[in-house]
mmCIF file of C-alpha atoms and ligand atoms in Angstrom:
data_model
loop_
_atom_site.group_PDB
_atom_site.id
_atom_site.type_symbol
_atom_site.label_atom_id
_atom_site.label_comp_id
_atom_site.label_asym_id
_atom_site.label_seq_id
_atom_site.Cartn_x
_atom_site.Cartn_y
_atom_site.Cartn_z
ATOM 1 C CA MET A 1 0.000 0.000 0.000
ATOM 2 C CA ASN A 2 1.493 3.379 -0.980
ATOM 3 C CA LEU A 3 0.724 6.297 1.306
ATOM 4 C CA THR A 4 3.581 8.550 0.209
ATOM 5 C CA VAL A 5 2.784 11.927 -1.302
ATOM 6 C CA ASN A 6 4.977 14.589 -2.903
ATOM 7 C CA ILE A 7 4.796 18.233 -1.895
ATOM 8 C CA GLY A 8 7.378 20.245 -3.812
ATOM 9 C CA LYS A 9 10.729 18.579 -3.125
ATOM 10 C CA LEU A 10 9.354 16.790 -0.076
ATOM 11 C CA LYS A 11 8.317 13.171 -0.103
ATOM 12 C CA LEU A 12 6.030 12.600 2.880
ATOM 13 C CA LYS A 13 5.599 9.035 4.177
ATOM 14 C CA ASN A 14 1.874 9.655 4.468
ATOM 15 C CA PRO A 15 -0.445 12.624 3.854
ATOM 16 C CA VAL A 16 -1.124 13.519 7.509
ATOM 17 C CA MET A 17 0.575 16.538 9.058
ATOM 18 C CA THR A 18 -0.103 18.738 12.055
ATOM 19 C CA ALA A 19 -1.709 22.168 11.625
ATOM 20 C CA SER A 20 0.437 25.067 12.772
ATOM 21 C CA GLY A 21 -0.328 26.439 16.222
ATOM 22 C CA THR A 22 -2.115 23.337 17.446
ATOM 23 C CA PHE A 23 0.885 21.071 18.037
ATOM 24 C CA GLY A 24 3.385 23.397 19.696
ATOM 25 C CA TYR A 25 6.923 22.669 18.534
ATOM 26 C CA GLY A 26 6.281 18.902 18.484
ATOM 27 C CA GLU A 27 7.830 18.142 21.877
ATOM 28 C CA GLU A 28 4.602 18.985 23.727
ATOM 29 C CA TYR A 29 2.792 16.102 22.007
ATOM 30 C CA SER A 30 5.571 13.528 21.830
ATOM 31 C CA GLU A 31 4.173 11.635 24.839
ATOM 32 C CA PHE A 32 0.914 10.974 22.981
ATOM 33 C CA VAL A 33 1.976 10.759 19.354
ATOM 34 C CA ASP A 34 4.773 8.840 17.664
ATOM 35 C CA LEU A 35 6.214 11.705 15.631
ATOM 36 C CA ASN A 36 8.013 9.144 13.405
ATOM 37 C CA LYS A 37 4.621 8.097 12.064
ATOM 38 C CA LEU A 38 3.591 11.566 10.880
ATOM 39 C CA GLY A 39 3.832 12.749 7.289
ATOM 40 C CA ALA A 40 5.178 16.044 8.630
ATOM 41 C CA VAL A 41 5.262 18.162 11.753
ATOM 42 C CA VAL A 42 4.287 21.782 11.119
ATOM 43 C CA VAL A 43 5.363 23.942 14.040
ATOM 44 C CA LYS A 44 3.714 26.973 15.625
ATOM 45 C CA GLY A 45 4.119 30.149 13.544
ATOM 46 C CA LEU A 46 7.456 31.907 14.121
ATOM 47 C CA SER A 47 8.548 35.488 13.615
ATOM 48 C CA LEU A 48 12.024 37.043 13.580
ATOM 49 C CA LEU A 49 11.597 38.256 17.164
ATOM 50 C CA PRO A 50 9.602 36.626 20.016
ATOM 51 C CA ARG A 51 5.992 37.851 20.491
ATOM 52 C CA GLU A 52 3.787 37.927 23.553
ATOM 53 C CA GLY A 53 0.509 37.674 21.670
ATOM 54 C CA ASN A 54 -2.912 39.106 22.566
ATOM 55 C CA PRO A 55 -4.414 39.854 25.982
ATOM 56 C CA PRO A 56 -6.527 37.062 27.554
ATOM 57 C CA PRO A 57 -9.052 35.504 27.217
ATOM 58 C CA ARG A 58 -7.595 34.044 24.041
ATOM 59 C CA ILE A 59 -9.782 30.992 23.491
ATOM 60 C CA VAL A 60 -13.566 30.509 23.511
ATOM 61 C CA GLU A 61 -15.478 27.317 22.835
ATOM 62 C CA THR A 62 -18.278 27.625 20.268
ATOM 63 C CA PRO A 63 -20.822 25.134 18.946
ATOM 64 C CA ALA A 64 -18.774 22.622 16.929
ATOM 65 C CA GLY A 65 -15.599 24.651 17.103
ATOM 66 C CA MET A 66 -13.463 27.207 18.889
ATOM 67 C CA LEU A 67 -12.442 30.821 18.493
ATOM 68 C CA ASN A 68 -8.830 31.740 19.161
ATOM 69 C CA ALA A 69 -7.049 35.046 19.304
ATOM 70 C CA ILE A 70 -3.612 33.916 20.406
ATOM 71 C CA GLY A 71 -2.075 36.769 18.439
ATOM 72 C CA LEU A 72 0.775 34.755 16.970
ATOM 73 C CA GLN A 73 2.573 34.405 20.302
ATOM 74 C CA ASN A 74 5.869 32.619 19.714
ATOM 75 C CA ILE A 75 9.423 32.212 20.960
ATOM 76 C CA GLY A 76 11.068 33.724 17.871
ATOM 77 C CA ILE A 77 13.161 32.069 15.195
ATOM 78 C CA GLU A 78 16.505 32.140 17.015
ATOM 79 C CA ASN A 79 15.120 30.525 20.186
ATOM 80 C CA PHE A 80 13.392 27.905 18.058
ATOM 81 C CA ILE A 81 16.640 27.043 16.291
ATOM 82 C CA ARG A 82 18.601 26.960 19.556
ATOM 83 C CA GLU A 83 16.097 25.220 21.848
ATOM 84 C CA LYS A 84 13.540 23.256 19.848
ATOM 85 C CA LEU A 85 14.991 22.089 16.570
ATOM 86 C CA SER A 86 17.425 19.505 17.974
ATOM 87 C CA PHE A 87 14.480 17.654 19.526
ATOM 88 C CA LEU A 88 12.685 17.500 16.181
ATOM 89 C CA ARG A 89 15.850 16.392 14.359
ATOM 90 C CA GLN A 90 15.711 13.002 16.144
ATOM 91 C CA PHE A 91 12.596 11.937 14.267
ATOM 92 C CA ASP A 92 12.157 10.426 10.871
ATOM 93 C CA THR A 93 9.568 12.951 9.724
ATOM 94 C CA SER A 94 9.595 16.150 7.697
ATOM 95 C CA VAL A 95 9.845 19.344 9.714
ATOM 96 C CA ILE A 96 7.929 22.252 8.213
ATOM 97 C CA VAL A 97 8.314 25.654 9.827
ATOM 98 C CA ASN A 98 5.350 28.024 9.709
ATOM 99 C CA PHE A 99 6.447 31.668 9.776
ATOM 100 C CA PHE A 100 5.155 35.201 9.297
ATOM 101 C CA GLY A 101 6.161 38.876 9.422
ATOM 102 C CA ASP A 102 4.769 42.406 9.541
ATOM 103 C CA SER A 103 6.382 43.457 6.269
ATOM 104 C CA ILE A 104 7.731 41.917 3.078
ATOM 105 C CA ASP A 105 11.245 42.454 4.362
ATOM 106 C CA GLU A 106 10.496 40.608 7.616
ATOM 107 C CA TYR A 107 9.047 37.641 5.715
ATOM 108 C CA ALA A 108 12.100 37.486 3.467
ATOM 109 C CA LYS A 109 14.569 37.781 6.366
ATOM 110 C CA ALA A 110 12.738 35.050 8.288
ATOM 111 C CA ALA A 111 12.708 32.718 5.278
ATOM 112 C CA GLU A 112 16.377 33.346 4.564
ATOM 113 C CA ARG A 113 17.389 32.579 8.149
ATOM 114 C CA LEU A 114 15.262 29.413 8.345
ATOM 115 C CA SER A 115 16.659 28.178 5.029
ATOM 116 C CA ALA A 116 20.222 28.295 6.351
ATOM 117 C CA VAL A 117 19.535 25.768 9.113
ATOM 118 C CA ASP A 118 19.911 21.980 9.027
ATOM 119 C CA GLY A 119 16.826 19.988 9.963
ATOM 120 C CA ILE A 120 14.182 22.247 8.432
ATOM 121 C CA HIS A 121 12.723 20.558 5.370
ATOM 122 C CA GLY A 122 10.038 22.966 4.272
ATOM 123 C CA LEU A 123 8.532 26.378 4.946
ATOM 124 C CA GLU A 124 4.887 27.309 5.327
ATOM 125 C CA MET A 125 4.265 31.046 5.140
ATOM 126 C CA ASN A 126 1.195 32.298 6.955
ATOM 127 C CA ILE A 127 -0.071 35.241 4.906
ATOM 128 C CA SER A 128 -3.071 35.990 7.158
ATOM 129 C CA CYS A 129 -1.014 38.755 8.756
ATOM 130 C CA PRO A 130 -1.294 42.546 8.603
ATOM 131 C CA ASN A 131 1.246 44.468 6.513
ATOM 132 C CA LYS A 132 2.559 47.482 8.431
ATOM 133 C CA GLU A 133 3.638 49.091 5.160
ATOM 134 C CA ALA A 134 0.124 48.945 3.684
ATOM 135 C CA ASP A 135 -2.164 50.343 6.412
ATOM 136 C CA TRP A 136 -2.071 46.984 8.193
ATOM 137 C CA ARG A 137 -4.055 45.324 5.407
ATOM 138 C CA ILE A 138 -3.855 41.541 5.560
ATOM 139 C CA PHE A 139 -1.370 40.251 2.945
ATOM 140 C CA GLY A 140 -3.490 37.237 2.130
ATOM 141 C CA THR A 141 -6.718 39.079 1.395
ATOM 142 C CA ASP A 142 -5.127 41.219 -1.315
ATOM 143 C CA PRO A 143 -3.838 39.607 -4.551
ATOM 144 C CA LYS A 144 -1.100 42.247 -4.928
ATOM 145 C CA GLY A 145 0.083 41.805 -1.340
ATOM 146 C CA THR A 146 0.078 38.039 -1.774
ATOM 147 C CA PHE A 147 2.058 38.177 -5.019
ATOM 148 C CA GLU A 148 4.662 40.559 -3.625
ATOM 149 C CA VAL A 149 5.289 38.744 -0.361
ATOM 150 C CA VAL A 150 5.390 35.266 -1.911
ATOM 151 C CA SER A 151 7.736 36.443 -4.704
ATOM 152 C CA ALA A 152 10.082 38.020 -2.157
ATOM 153 C CA VAL A 153 10.247 34.814 -0.112
ATOM 154 C CA ARG A 154 10.648 32.643 -3.212
ATOM 155 C CA LYS A 155 13.775 34.627 -4.140
ATOM 156 C CA VAL A 156 15.545 33.748 -0.874
ATOM 157 C CA THR A 157 14.709 30.068 -0.373
ATOM 158 C CA ASP A 158 15.174 26.797 -2.223
ATOM 159 C CA LEU A 159 13.231 24.888 0.423
ATOM 160 C CA THR A 160 9.772 23.617 -0.434
ATOM 161 C CA LEU A 161 7.546 26.672 -0.024
ATOM 162 C CA ILE A 162 3.938 26.237 1.052
ATOM 163 C CA VAL A 163 1.691 29.309 1.118
ATOM 164 C CA LYS A 164 -1.048 29.128 3.752
ATOM 165 C CA LEU A 165 -4.092 30.901 2.413
ATOM 166 C CA SER A 166 -6.632 32.981 4.277
ATOM 167 C CA PRO A 167 -10.256 31.873 3.860
ATOM 168 C CA ASN A 168 -11.439 35.424 4.579
ATOM 169 C CA VAL A 169 -11.667 36.202 0.866
ATOM 170 C CA THR A 170 -14.349 35.976 -1.801
ATOM 171 C CA ASP A 171 -12.318 33.944 -4.284
ATOM 172 C CA ILE A 172 -9.811 31.557 -2.688
ATOM 173 C CA ALA A 173 -8.955 29.949 -6.037
ATOM 174 C CA LEU A 174 -7.739 33.326 -7.307
ATOM 175 C CA MET A 175 -5.492 33.775 -4.267
ATOM 176 C CA ALA A 176 -4.096 30.264 -4.782
ATOM 177 C CA LYS A 177 -3.347 31.034 -8.428
ATOM 178 C CA VAL A 178 -1.556 34.235 -7.403
ATOM 179 C CA ALA A 179 0.560 32.266 -4.906
ATOM 180 C CA GLU A 180 1.366 29.695 -7.598
ATOM 181 C CA ASP A 181 2.355 32.417 -10.082
ATOM 182 C CA ALA A 182 4.628 33.948 -7.430
ATOM 183 C CA GLY A 183 6.518 30.664 -7.036
ATOM 184 C CA ALA A 184 4.770 28.657 -4.325
ATOM 185 C CA ASP A 185 5.391 24.893 -4.445
ATOM 186 C CA ALA A 186 2.077 24.180 -2.708
ATOM 187 C CA VAL A 187 -0.807 25.962 -1.019
ATOM 188 C CA SER A 188 -2.364 25.013 2.302
ATOM 189 C CA LEU A 189 -5.904 25.935 3.312
ATOM 190 C CA ILE A 190 -7.799 26.942 5.238
ATOM 191 C CA ASN A 191 -6.565 29.137 8.017
ATOM 192 C CA THR A 192 -9.206 30.150 10.582
ATOM 193 C CA ILE A 193 -12.307 32.148 9.612
ATOM 194 C CA THR A 194 -12.682 35.476 11.425
ATOM 195 C CA GLY A 195 -15.459 35.420 14.008
ATOM 196 C CA MET A 196 -16.508 36.836 17.365
ATOM 197 C CA ALA A 197 -18.611 36.029 20.426
ATOM 198 C CA ILE A 198 -20.252 38.305 23.022
ATOM 199 C CA ASP A 199 -21.205 37.517 26.629
ATOM 200 C CA ILE A 200 -24.786 38.814 26.846
ATOM 201 C CA LYS A 201 -24.672 39.268 30.642
ATOM 202 C CA THR A 202 -21.607 41.484 30.730
ATOM 203 C CA LYS A 203 -22.033 42.717 27.141
ATOM 204 C CA ARG A 204 -18.319 42.194 26.750
ATOM 205 C CA PRO A 205 -16.604 40.391 23.905
ATOM 206 C CA ARG A 206 -15.554 36.903 24.961
ATOM 207 C CA LEU A 207 -12.060 37.380 23.479
ATOM 208 C CA GLY A 208 -9.561 39.953 24.729
ATOM 209 C CA ASN A 209 -8.881 40.838 21.093
ATOM 210 C CA ILE A 210 -12.668 41.154 20.372
ATOM 211 C CA THR A 211 -12.395 39.064 17.180
ATOM 212 C CA GLY A 212 -10.643 35.759 16.620
ATOM 213 C CA GLY A 213 -10.302 32.794 14.284
ATOM 214 C CA LEU A 214 -12.909 30.054 14.107
ATOM 215 C CA SER A 215 -11.647 26.488 13.700
ATOM 216 C CA GLY A 216 -12.924 22.946 14.182
ATOM 217 C CA PRO A 217 -15.822 20.952 12.679
ATOM 218 C CA ALA A 218 -17.908 24.130 12.227
ATOM 219 C CA ILE A 219 -15.651 25.242 9.350
ATOM 220 C CA LYS A 220 -15.205 21.892 7.608
ATOM 221 C CA PRO A 221 -17.808 22.285 4.828
ATOM 222 C CA ILE A 222 -16.343 25.692 3.930
ATOM 223 C CA ALA A 223 -12.828 24.250 3.910
ATOM 224 C CA VAL A 224 -13.824 21.286 1.720
ATOM 225 C CA ARG A 225 -15.479 23.652 -0.744
ATOM 226 C CA MET A 226 -12.395 25.873 -0.841
ATOM 227 C CA VAL A 227 -10.062 22.905 -1.394
ATOM 228 C CA TYR A 228 -12.313 21.728 -4.221
ATOM 229 C CA GLU A 229 -12.265 25.159 -5.896
ATOM 230 C CA THR A 230 -8.515 25.554 -5.418
ATOM 231 C CA PHE A 231 -7.663 22.079 -6.753
ATOM 232 C CA ARG A 232 -9.416 22.961 -9.997
ATOM 233 C CA ALA A 233 -7.556 26.280 -10.340
ATOM 234 C CA VAL A 234 -3.883 25.368 -9.732
ATOM 235 C CA LYS A 235 -1.335 22.743 -10.763
ATOM 236 C CA ILE A 236 0.596 22.695 -7.479
ATOM 237 C CA PRO A 237 -0.451 20.383 -4.611
ATOM 238 C CA VAL A 238 -3.135 21.503 -2.172
ATOM 239 C CA ILE A 239 -2.862 20.729 1.541
ATOM 240 C CA GLY A 240 -6.334 20.665 3.066
ATOM 241 C CA MET A 241 -7.362 21.438 6.621
ATOM 242 C CA GLY A 242 -10.259 22.792 8.657
ATOM 243 C CA GLY A 243 -12.225 20.650 11.069
ATOM 244 C CA ILE A 244 -10.584 17.314 10.357
ATOM 245 C CA MET A 245 -11.460 15.159 13.381
ATOM 246 C CA ASN A 246 -11.172 11.636 11.989
ATOM 247 C CA SER A 247 -10.055 9.656 8.941
ATOM 248 C CA SER A 248 -13.412 10.061 7.138
ATOM 249 C CA ASP A 249 -12.969 13.832 7.310
ATOM 250 C CA ALA A 250 -9.412 13.503 5.976
ATOM 251 C CA ILE A 251 -10.562 11.317 3.064
ATOM 252 C CA GLU A 252 -13.262 13.870 2.221
ATOM 253 C CA PHE A 253 -10.525 16.492 1.788
ATOM 254 C CA LEU A 254 -8.478 14.151 -0.407
ATOM 255 C CA LEU A 255 -11.494 13.506 -2.648
ATOM 256 C CA ALA A 256 -12.074 17.264 -2.918
ATOM 257 C CA GLY A 257 -8.520 17.611 -4.251
ATOM 258 C CA ALA A 258 -6.072 17.666 -1.349
ATOM 259 C CA THR A 259 -2.755 15.843 -1.772
ATOM 260 C CA ALA A 260 -2.150 16.001 1.993
ATOM 261 C CA VAL A 261 -4.115 17.098 5.046
ATOM 262 C CA ALA A 262 -3.384 18.840 8.339
ATOM 263 C CA VAL A 263 -5.031 18.199 11.686
ATOM 264 C CA GLY A 264 -5.511 21.157 14.049
ATOM 265 C CA THR A 265 -8.254 21.607 16.653
ATOM 266 C CA ALA A 266 -8.703 17.808 16.907
ATOM 267 C CA ASN A 267 -5.317 17.628 18.687
ATOM 268 C CA PHE A 268 -6.844 19.537 21.638
ATOM 269 C CA ILE A 269 -9.608 16.935 22.026
ATOM 270 C CA ASN A 270 -7.619 13.813 21.212
ATOM 271 C CA PRO A 271 -3.853 14.351 21.394
ATOM 272 C CA SER A 272 -3.237 11.213 19.323
ATOM 273 C CA ALA A 273 -5.729 12.236 16.600
ATOM 274 C CA THR A 274 -3.030 12.362 13.895
ATOM 275 C CA ASN A 275 -1.890 8.751 14.512
ATOM 276 C CA ASP A 276 -5.533 7.553 14.647
ATOM 277 C CA ILE A 277 -6.272 9.302 11.334
ATOM 278 C CA ILE A 278 -3.301 7.614 9.615
ATOM 279 C CA LYS A 279 -4.520 4.199 10.840
ATOM 280 C CA GLY A 280 -8.069 5.001 9.672
ATOM 281 C CA ILE A 281 -6.856 5.976 6.189
ATOM 282 C CA GLU A 282 -4.911 2.702 5.943
ATOM 283 C CA SER A 283 -8.022 0.696 6.918
ATOM 284 C CA PHE A 284 -10.145 2.600 4.383
ATOM 285 C CA MET A 285 -7.621 1.866 1.644
ATOM 286 C CA ALA A 286 -7.468 -1.837 2.560
ATOM 287 C CA GLU A 287 -11.275 -2.159 2.687
ATOM 288 C CA ASN A 288 -11.666 -0.447 -0.669
ATOM 289 C CA ASN A 289 -8.732 -2.129 -2.451
ATOM 290 C CA ILE A 290 -6.918 1.168 -2.941
ATOM 291 C CA THR A 291 -3.201 0.509 -3.364
ATOM 292 C CA ASP A 292 -2.046 4.104 -3.929
ATOM 293 C CA LEU A 293 -3.345 6.944 -1.786
ATOM 294 C CA ASN A 294 -2.815 9.406 -4.635
ATOM 295 C CA GLU A 295 -5.759 7.780 -6.431
ATOM 296 C CA LEU A 296 -8.009 9.470 -3.897
ATOM 297 C CA THR A 297 -6.844 13.019 -4.616
ATOM 298 C CA GLY A 298 -9.522 14.838 -6.599
ATOM 299 C CA GLY A 299 -11.506 11.614 -6.842
ATOM 300 C CA ILE A 300 -14.877 13.252 -6.217
ATOM 301 C CA LYS A 301 -17.494 11.844 -8.582
ATOM 302 C CA SER A 302 -20.380 13.836 -9.983
ATOM 303 C CA PRO A 303 -22.029 13.774 -13.418
ATOM 304 C CA GLN A 304 -21.793 17.570 -13.489
ATOM 305 C CA ILE A 305 -18.033 17.566 -12.886
ATOM 306 C CA GLU A 306 -17.511 14.830 -15.482
ATOM 307 C CA MET A 307 -19.513 16.804 -18.041
ATOM 308 C CA GLU A 308 -17.474 19.949 -17.344
ATOM 309 C CA ALA A 309 -14.231 17.972 -17.675
ATOM 310 C CA SER A 310 -15.266 16.607 -21.070
ATOM 311 C CA GLY A 311 -16.073 20.137 -22.249
ATOM 312 C CA ALA A 312 -19.752 19.345 -22.845
ATOM 313 C CA GLU A 313 -22.246 22.175 -22.583
HETATM 314 C C1 FMN B 1 -4.948 27.851 18.804
HETATM 315 C C2 FMN B 1 -4.622 27.956 17.340
HETATM 316 C C3 FMN B 1 -3.425 28.548 16.943
HETATM 317 C C4 FMN B 1 -3.102 28.655 15.571
HETATM 318 N N1 FMN B 1 -1.914 29.222 15.202
HETATM 319 C C5 FMN B 1 -1.580 29.270 13.878
HETATM 320 C C6 FMN B 1 -0.310 29.792 13.471
HETATM 321 O O1 FMN B 1 0.537 30.164 14.288
HETATM 322 N N2 FMN B 1 -0.042 29.858 12.124
HETATM 323 C C7 FMN B 1 -0.954 29.409 11.185
HETATM 324 O O2 FMN B 1 -0.662 29.480 9.974
HETATM 325 N N3 FMN B 1 -2.152 28.877 11.555
HETATM 326 C C8 FMN B 1 -2.477 28.807 12.860
HETATM 327 N N4 FMN B 1 -3.693 28.260 13.234
HETATM 328 C C9 FMN B 1 -4.625 27.753 12.204
HETATM 329 C C10 FMN B 1 -4.542 26.232 12.051
HETATM 330 O O3 FMN B 1 -3.248 25.828 11.653
HETATM 331 C C11 FMN B 1 -5.601 25.710 11.033
HETATM 332 O O4 FMN B 1 -5.364 26.315 9.785
HETATM 333 C C12 FMN B 1 -7.026 26.016 11.444
HETATM 334 O O5 FMN B 1 -7.192 25.904 12.838
HETATM 335 C C13 FMN B 1 -8.050 25.094 10.752
HETATM 336 O O6 FMN B 1 -7.831 23.732 11.066
HETATM 337 P P1 FMN B 1 -8.602 22.964 12.270
HETATM 338 O O7 FMN B 1 -10.059 23.268 12.115
HETATM 339 O O8 FMN B 1 -8.258 21.521 12.094
HETATM 340 O O9 FMN B 1 -8.069 23.517 13.553
HETATM 341 C C14 FMN B 1 -4.021 28.149 14.600
HETATM 342 C C15 FMN B 1 -5.228 27.551 15.012
HETATM 343 C C16 FMN B 1 -5.532 27.440 16.368
HETATM 344 C C17 FMN B 1 -6.827 26.771 16.754
#
């Protein structure tokens, strides 16, 4: 049975990775999860300098999901390299570093630094961040901002470059195409969807930051739809995520067009969710006589899609 998938220059042993920000720097989960079994570990988003993040409360439970406004708290790239990377180097898995900046220059400097270090196999750039040089507009909700920041990073790294797209846009397929044109090796989606919650007794927002990002099962149908639209628009691999709780959810993403998947909020409910999902995919393949996982990617069946593919009116 072949579970390996290719993402840029990376060959993952299976399609299951962790979603950034929900798995720490790997070490936090190593008691519950055999990291050797994972397709890849994607670490918490890093910036050039450490960040304290937003004021509390930073997490609220919602029906079928959660809102978070962590505010990209992190230990900074240098501390990560010094204190966390040697732990990850022990494992036979791909290490993908998620990173971000406040300006194009910061993104490029971060990517350049991370690319000079042994033990980092790929980069995932989170473009759902405000650009201080453009009135704090979010890079990833503006095609021009996306093109410029991805092009700048592409120039300074030969590592596999994954661009993590924001779902807070009207046309995600367009943003994916822009990332592809700017040199991305893959796109990952979706990041959280902006939301908010208010306590009706105190009339106060439930998050210190007022708004936050919605994740978990509540966003899965939106994420599946966005993966489906993106898969049809680009040639590079799509990494799907958003509400994946079990192997059936993961397979749904593959059928919509994902080459690989990432598991986020599920880690907070079941710390060994990633390992369980890999086992579940293997069982599904065995039961359905599927010898190569890649057969599932984009395997959605519908007379309408088949008609469109054949060019019929
Ligand atoms: C607490 C928390 C922190 C997150 N931090 C990051 C981050 O640092 N960088 C990033 O690109 N995405 C971050 N995300 C988004 C997730 O990686 C993922 O895209 C999103 O949660 C959807 O997947 P899920 O529904 O499986 O959680 C975070 C999500 C959560 C819940």
